[in-house]
Amino acid sequence: MKIVVTGGLGFIGSHTVVELQNQGFEVIIIDNLSNASLDVLDGIFSITGKKTEFEKMDLRDKAAVQSFFKKYPDVTGIIHFAASKAVGESVQNPLLYYENNISALIYILQELQQKQEAHFIFSSSCTVYGQAKNMPITEKVPIQPAMSPYGNTKQIGEEIIADVAKISNLKAVLLRYFNPIGAHDSAAIGELPLGVPQNLVPFITQTAMGLRPELAVFGDDYPTADGTCVRDYIHVVDLAKAHVIALQRLIDKKNTENVEVFNLGTGTGSSVLEVIHAFEKVSQKKLPYKIVNRREGDVVEAYADTKKANKVLGWKTELSLEQALESAWKWEQKIRR
């Protein structure tokens, strides 16, 4: 079965490609290389021993998307990761986020709605919940106004998918994930942000390597145990496996609705300072950091209620925060050699 993975050379995409190939799927990666490197293909091959078809494409190019689907008429499913994803950057440059995250999704769905059968996995985010009133967050809580343009693009994306599924053969799973971290245990693939990292863990590992003078902690006056933001940090390999399970569920026609929604997280919240201290423990390195002003768009805390994914998908996380941080550190050390 041919599966398309958009943004497949990115952090979560590349780990999902590995898990798909491990389960016998044939994978075609689409990526415009705006935040990824072609070297990732070699990393994937070193793990699975399987070649991956690759198409360099900007999904904002409608004609290119149409040509792709003509070239590959026998695609069984699509896992859609390709999107800009930094909260802070989206506040600074909202139009980039609306163009990149919404138009690409629309052009793909225009092609899928013409098919007799279309299986679609959407890379969504816990940002759709805004600042939820209660923890842990279930899939049934009311969607709050988005805290950032990035979060809004995920909310709008989910709404578009639901509308298309009402009038076509599209079957979709929306995976709302919390905070993916870590790397493949082989250290052949991992998170490789271009420029200054927007996410906590790569900033931690780069600081530990001496690439950054110190880590900025955005605020210590939040109403949490130690004053820093709380997030649900999930190992990227656990997350990748959930995508394959969700896709197989659609292929096997086990879905009970045209569009299903699942939270993907560990169910445990960790503060920024707790993550820093856990990293210091696994790396045996003292991390220089300073408290700076709050960052616009950040919610106070967010961690998942994972009961639905555990029960319905039969999926649960297996790897700990410490294992994720250890793998991220191993990856950082490898790429800086």
Coordinates of C-alpha atoms in Angstrom, one line a residue:
M1 CA 0.0 0.0 0.0
K2 CA 1.3 3.4 -1.0
I3 CA 1.2 6.0 1.7
V4 CA 2.1 9.7 1.2
V5 CA 3.8 11.5 4.1
T6 CA 3.9 15.2 3.6
G7 CA 6.7 16.9 5.5
G8 CA 8.2 13.4 5.7
L9 CA 11.7 14.6 6.2
G10 CA 10.8 16.6 9.3
F11 CA 11.0 15.6 12.9
I12 CA 7.8 13.7 13.4
G13 CA 7.4 12.8 9.7
S14 CA 10.7 11.0 9.4
H15 CA 10.0 8.9 12.5
T16 CA 6.6 8.0 11.2
V17 CA 8.1 7.0 7.8
V18 CA 10.3 4.5 9.7
E19 CA 7.3 3.0 11.6
L20 CA 5.3 2.8 8.3
Q21 CA 8.2 1.0 6.6
N22 CA 8.6 -1.3 9.6
Q23 CA 4.9 -2.3 9.1
G24 CA 5.4 -3.0 5.4
F25 CA 3.9 0.1 3.8
E26 CA 5.5 1.7 0.7
V27 CA 6.1 5.4 1.5
I28 CA 6.3 8.5 -0.7
I29 CA 7.7 11.5 1.0
I30 CA 6.7 15.1 0.0
D31 CA 8.8 17.9 1.4
N32 CA 9.9 21.3 0.3
L33 CA 13.1 21.2 2.4
S34 CA 12.2 24.5 4.0
N35 CA 12.9 23.1 7.5
A36 CA 14.5 19.7 6.7
S37 CA 17.5 18.1 5.0
L38 CA 17.8 15.5 2.3
D39 CA 20.3 13.7 4.6
V40 CA 17.3 12.5 6.6
L41 CA 16.6 10.0 3.7
D42 CA 19.9 8.3 4.5
G43 CA 19.0 8.2 8.1
I44 CA 15.7 6.5 7.4
F45 CA 17.4 4.0 5.0
S46 CA 20.0 3.2 7.7
I47 CA 17.3 2.2 10.1
T48 CA 14.8 0.3 7.8
G49 CA 17.1 -0.8 4.9
K50 CA 14.3 0.4 2.5
K51 CA 14.4 3.1 -0.1
T52 CA 11.9 5.8 0.1
E53 CA 10.5 7.7 -2.9
F54 CA 10.9 11.4 -2.5
E55 CA 9.2 14.3 -4.3
K56 CA 10.5 17.8 -3.6
M57 CA 7.4 20.0 -3.7
D58 CA 5.9 23.0 -2.2
L59 CA 2.3 22.1 -1.4
R60 CA 1.2 25.7 -1.8
D61 CA 1.7 25.1 -5.6
K62 CA -1.8 23.9 -6.6
A63 CA -0.7 22.7 -10.1
A64 CA 2.2 20.7 -8.5
V65 CA -0.3 19.0 -6.1
Q66 CA -2.6 18.1 -9.0
S67 CA 0.4 16.7 -11.0
F68 CA 1.5 14.6 -8.0
F69 CA -1.9 12.9 -7.7
K70 CA -2.0 12.2 -11.5
K71 CA 1.4 10.6 -11.2
Y72 CA 0.4 8.5 -8.2
P73 CA -3.2 7.5 -8.7
D74 CA -2.9 4.4 -6.4
V75 CA -2.2 6.2 -3.2
T76 CA -4.0 4.5 -0.2
G77 CA -3.6 7.1 2.4
I78 CA -2.0 10.4 3.3
I79 CA -0.4 11.5 6.6
H80 CA -0.2 15.3 6.5
F81 CA 2.6 16.8 8.6
A82 CA 3.7 19.6 6.2
A83 CA 3.1 22.9 8.1
S84 CA 4.8 25.7 9.8
K85 CA 4.6 25.1 13.6
A86 CA 6.3 27.7 15.8
V87 CA 3.9 29.6 18.1
G88 CA 6.1 32.6 18.5
E89 CA 6.9 32.9 14.8
S90 CA 3.2 32.6 13.9
V91 CA 2.4 35.7 16.1
Q92 CA 5.2 37.6 14.3
N93 CA 4.2 36.4 10.8
P94 CA 0.6 35.3 10.7
L95 CA 0.1 35.5 7.0
L96 CA 2.9 33.0 6.4
Y97 CA 1.1 30.5 8.7
Y98 CA -2.3 31.0 7.1
E99 CA -0.9 30.6 3.6
N100 CA 1.3 27.6 4.4
N101 CA -0.9 25.7 6.7
I102 CA -4.3 26.3 5.1
S103 CA -3.7 26.4 1.4
A104 CA -1.6 23.3 1.3
L105 CA -4.4 21.4 3.2
I106 CA -7.1 22.6 0.8
Y107 CA -5.2 21.6 -2.3
I108 CA -4.6 18.1 -1.0
L109 CA -8.2 17.7 0.1
Q110 CA -9.4 18.9 -3.4
E111 CA -7.7 15.9 -4.8
L112 CA -8.7 13.4 -2.2
Q113 CA -12.4 14.3 -2.4
Q114 CA -12.4 13.0 -6.0
K115 CA -11.3 9.6 -4.9
Q116 CA -13.6 6.6 -4.3
E117 CA -11.8 6.0 -1.0
A118 CA -9.5 8.4 0.8
H119 CA -7.8 7.9 4.2
F120 CA -6.3 11.0 5.8
I121 CA -4.4 11.4 9.0
F122 CA -4.1 15.1 10.1
S123 CA -1.2 16.3 12.2
S124 CA -3.1 18.5 14.7
S125 CA -2.1 19.9 18.0
C126 CA -3.2 20.4 21.6
T127 CA -3.0 24.1 20.7
V128 CA -6.6 23.8 19.4
Y129 CA -7.7 23.7 23.0
G130 CA -6.3 27.1 23.8
Q131 CA -6.0 27.4 27.6
A132 CA -8.3 24.6 28.6
K133 CA -10.1 25.2 31.9
N134 CA -9.5 21.8 33.4
M135 CA -6.6 19.3 33.3
P136 CA -6.1 16.7 31.9
I137 CA -7.6 17.7 28.6
T138 CA -10.1 15.4 27.0
E139 CA -11.2 15.4 23.4
K140 CA -14.7 16.6 24.5
V141 CA -13.6 19.9 26.1
P142 CA -14.9 23.0 24.3
I143 CA -12.4 24.4 21.8
Q144 CA -11.3 27.8 23.2
P145 CA -10.2 30.8 21.1
A146 CA -6.8 30.1 19.7
M147 CA -3.9 31.7 21.5
S148 CA -1.8 32.1 18.3
P149 CA -2.2 32.1 14.5
Y150 CA -0.5 28.7 14.5
G151 CA -3.2 27.3 16.9
N152 CA -5.9 28.9 14.8
T153 CA -4.6 27.2 11.6
K154 CA -5.0 23.9 13.3
Q155 CA -8.5 24.7 14.4
I156 CA -9.4 25.9 10.9
G157 CA -7.8 22.8 9.4
E158 CA -9.8 20.5 11.5
E159 CA -13.0 22.3 10.6
I160 CA -12.2 22.1 6.9
I161 CA -11.5 18.4 7.1
A162 CA -14.9 17.8 8.9
D163 CA -16.7 19.8 6.2
V164 CA -15.1 17.9 3.3
A165 CA -15.8 14.5 5.0
K166 CA -19.6 15.4 5.1
I167 CA -19.8 15.6 1.3
S168 CA -17.2 13.1 0.1
N169 CA -15.7 9.6 0.7
L170 CA -12.9 11.1 2.9
K171 CA -12.3 9.3 6.2
A172 CA -10.0 11.1 8.6
V173 CA -8.3 10.9 11.9
L174 CA -7.3 14.1 13.6
L175 CA -4.4 13.5 16.0
R176 CA -4.0 16.2 18.5
Y177 CA -0.6 15.9 20.0
F178 CA 1.0 17.5 22.8
N179 CA 4.8 18.1 22.9
P180 CA 6.9 15.6 20.8
I181 CA 10.6 15.3 21.9
G182 CA 13.4 12.8 21.6
A183 CA 14.9 10.9 18.7
H184 CA 15.2 7.4 17.3
D185 CA 17.2 5.2 19.5
S186 CA 19.7 4.6 16.7
A187 CA 20.5 8.4 16.6
A188 CA 20.1 8.1 12.8
I189 CA 17.2 10.6 12.8
G190 CA 16.1 13.2 15.2
E191 CA 15.0 16.8 15.6
L192 CA 17.1 19.1 13.4
P193 CA 15.6 22.7 13.4
L194 CA 17.2 25.1 11.0
G195 CA 18.4 28.3 12.7
V196 CA 17.4 29.1 16.3
P197 CA 15.2 26.3 17.8
Q198 CA 11.7 27.3 18.6
N199 CA 11.1 24.3 20.8
L200 CA 12.4 23.6 24.3
V201 CA 14.4 20.4 24.0
P202 CA 16.5 21.2 20.9
F203 CA 17.3 24.5 22.6
I204 CA 18.4 22.5 25.7
T205 CA 20.6 20.1 23.8
Q206 CA 22.2 22.9 21.8
T207 CA 22.9 24.8 25.0
A208 CA 24.4 21.7 26.5
M209 CA 26.7 21.4 23.5
G210 CA 27.8 25.0 23.8
L211 CA 26.1 26.2 20.6
R212 CA 23.9 28.6 22.7
P213 CA 25.2 30.6 25.6
E214 CA 22.2 29.9 27.8
L215 CA 18.6 28.7 27.7
A216 CA 15.8 31.3 28.0
V217 CA 12.9 30.2 30.3
F218 CA 9.9 32.3 29.3
G219 CA 8.4 33.3 32.6
D220 CA 8.5 31.9 36.1
D221 CA 5.4 33.6 37.4
Y222 CA 2.7 31.3 36.1
P223 CA 0.2 29.7 38.5
T224 CA 2.1 26.3 38.5
A225 CA 4.1 24.5 41.1
D226 CA 7.4 26.2 40.2
G227 CA 6.0 29.1 38.1
T228 CA 7.0 27.8 34.7
C229 CA 4.8 26.5 32.0
V230 CA 3.6 22.9 32.1
R231 CA 3.5 20.6 29.0
D232 CA 3.0 17.0 28.2
Y233 CA 6.2 15.8 26.6
I234 CA 5.8 12.6 24.5
H235 CA 8.6 10.6 22.9
V236 CA 8.5 11.0 19.1
V237 CA 8.7 7.2 18.5
D238 CA 5.6 6.6 20.6
L239 CA 3.9 9.4 18.7
A240 CA 5.0 8.0 15.3
K241 CA 3.6 4.6 16.1
A242 CA 0.2 6.1 16.8
H243 CA 0.0 7.5 13.3
V244 CA 0.4 4.0 11.8
I245 CA -2.2 2.5 14.1
A246 CA -4.7 5.3 13.2
L247 CA -4.0 4.8 9.5
Q248 CA -4.5 1.0 9.8
R249 CA -7.8 1.7 11.6
L250 CA -9.1 3.6 8.6
I251 CA -7.8 1.1 6.1
D252 CA -9.5 -1.7 8.1
K253 CA -12.7 0.4 8.2
K254 CA -12.8 0.2 12.0
N255 CA -13.6 3.9 12.4
T256 CA -17.0 4.6 13.8
E257 CA -17.2 8.2 12.4
N258 CA -16.0 9.9 9.2
V259 CA -13.7 12.0 11.3
E260 CA -12.3 10.8 14.6
V261 CA -10.2 12.7 17.1
F262 CA -7.6 11.5 19.5
N263 CA -5.3 13.1 22.0
L264 CA -1.7 11.8 21.8
G265 CA 0.3 12.5 25.0
T266 CA 1.6 10.8 28.1
G267 CA -1.1 12.1 30.4
T268 CA 1.5 13.7 32.6
G269 CA 2.5 17.4 32.7
S270 CA 6.1 18.5 33.3
S271 CA 7.2 22.0 33.9
V272 CA 10.0 23.7 32.0
L273 CA 12.3 23.6 35.1
E274 CA 11.4 19.9 35.6
V275 CA 12.5 19.1 32.0
I276 CA 15.8 21.1 32.5
H277 CA 16.6 19.2 35.7
A278 CA 15.7 15.8 34.1
F279 CA 18.0 16.6 31.3
E280 CA 20.8 17.5 33.7
K281 CA 20.3 14.2 35.4
V282 CA 20.5 12.1 32.2
S283 CA 23.4 14.1 30.6
Q284 CA 25.4 14.8 33.7
K285 CA 25.7 18.4 32.5
K286 CA 24.8 21.6 34.3
L287 CA 22.6 23.7 32.0
P288 CA 22.9 27.5 32.1
Y289 CA 19.6 29.2 31.9
K290 CA 17.9 32.5 32.8
I291 CA 14.3 33.6 33.4
V292 CA 13.0 36.1 30.8
N293 CA 9.6 37.6 30.1
R294 CA 6.7 35.5 29.2
R295 CA 6.3 34.6 25.5
E296 CA 3.1 35.7 23.7
G297 CA 0.9 32.8 22.7
D298 CA 2.0 30.4 25.4
V299 CA -0.7 28.7 27.5
V300 CA -0.1 28.1 31.2
E301 CA -0.4 24.3 31.2
A302 CA -1.6 21.6 28.9
Y303 CA -1.5 17.8 29.4
A304 CA -3.6 15.1 27.8
D305 CA -6.3 12.8 29.0
T306 CA -5.2 9.8 26.9
K307 CA -8.0 7.3 27.8
K308 CA -9.7 7.5 24.4
A309 CA -6.5 6.7 22.4
N310 CA -5.6 4.0 24.9
K311 CA -8.9 2.3 24.7
V312 CA -10.1 2.9 21.1
L313 CA -6.8 2.8 19.2
G314 CA -5.2 0.4 21.6
W315 CA -2.2 2.7 21.8
K316 CA -0.2 3.9 24.8
T317 CA 3.1 5.5 25.4
E318 CA 6.0 3.2 26.4
L319 CA 8.9 5.6 26.7
S320 CA 9.6 8.0 29.6
L321 CA 10.6 11.7 29.7
E322 CA 14.1 10.6 30.7
Q323 CA 14.4 8.2 27.8
A324 CA 13.2 10.9 25.4
L325 CA 15.8 13.4 26.7
E326 CA 18.6 10.8 26.7
S327 CA 17.8 10.0 23.0
A328 CA 17.7 13.7 22.1
W329 CA 21.1 14.2 23.7
K330 CA 22.5 11.2 21.9
W331 CA 21.2 12.7 18.6
E332 CA 22.6 16.2 19.4
Q333 CA 26.1 14.7 20.2
K334 CA 26.1 12.7 17.0
I335 CA 25.2 15.6 14.6
R336 CA 27.8 17.9 16.2
R337 CA 30.7 15.4 15.8

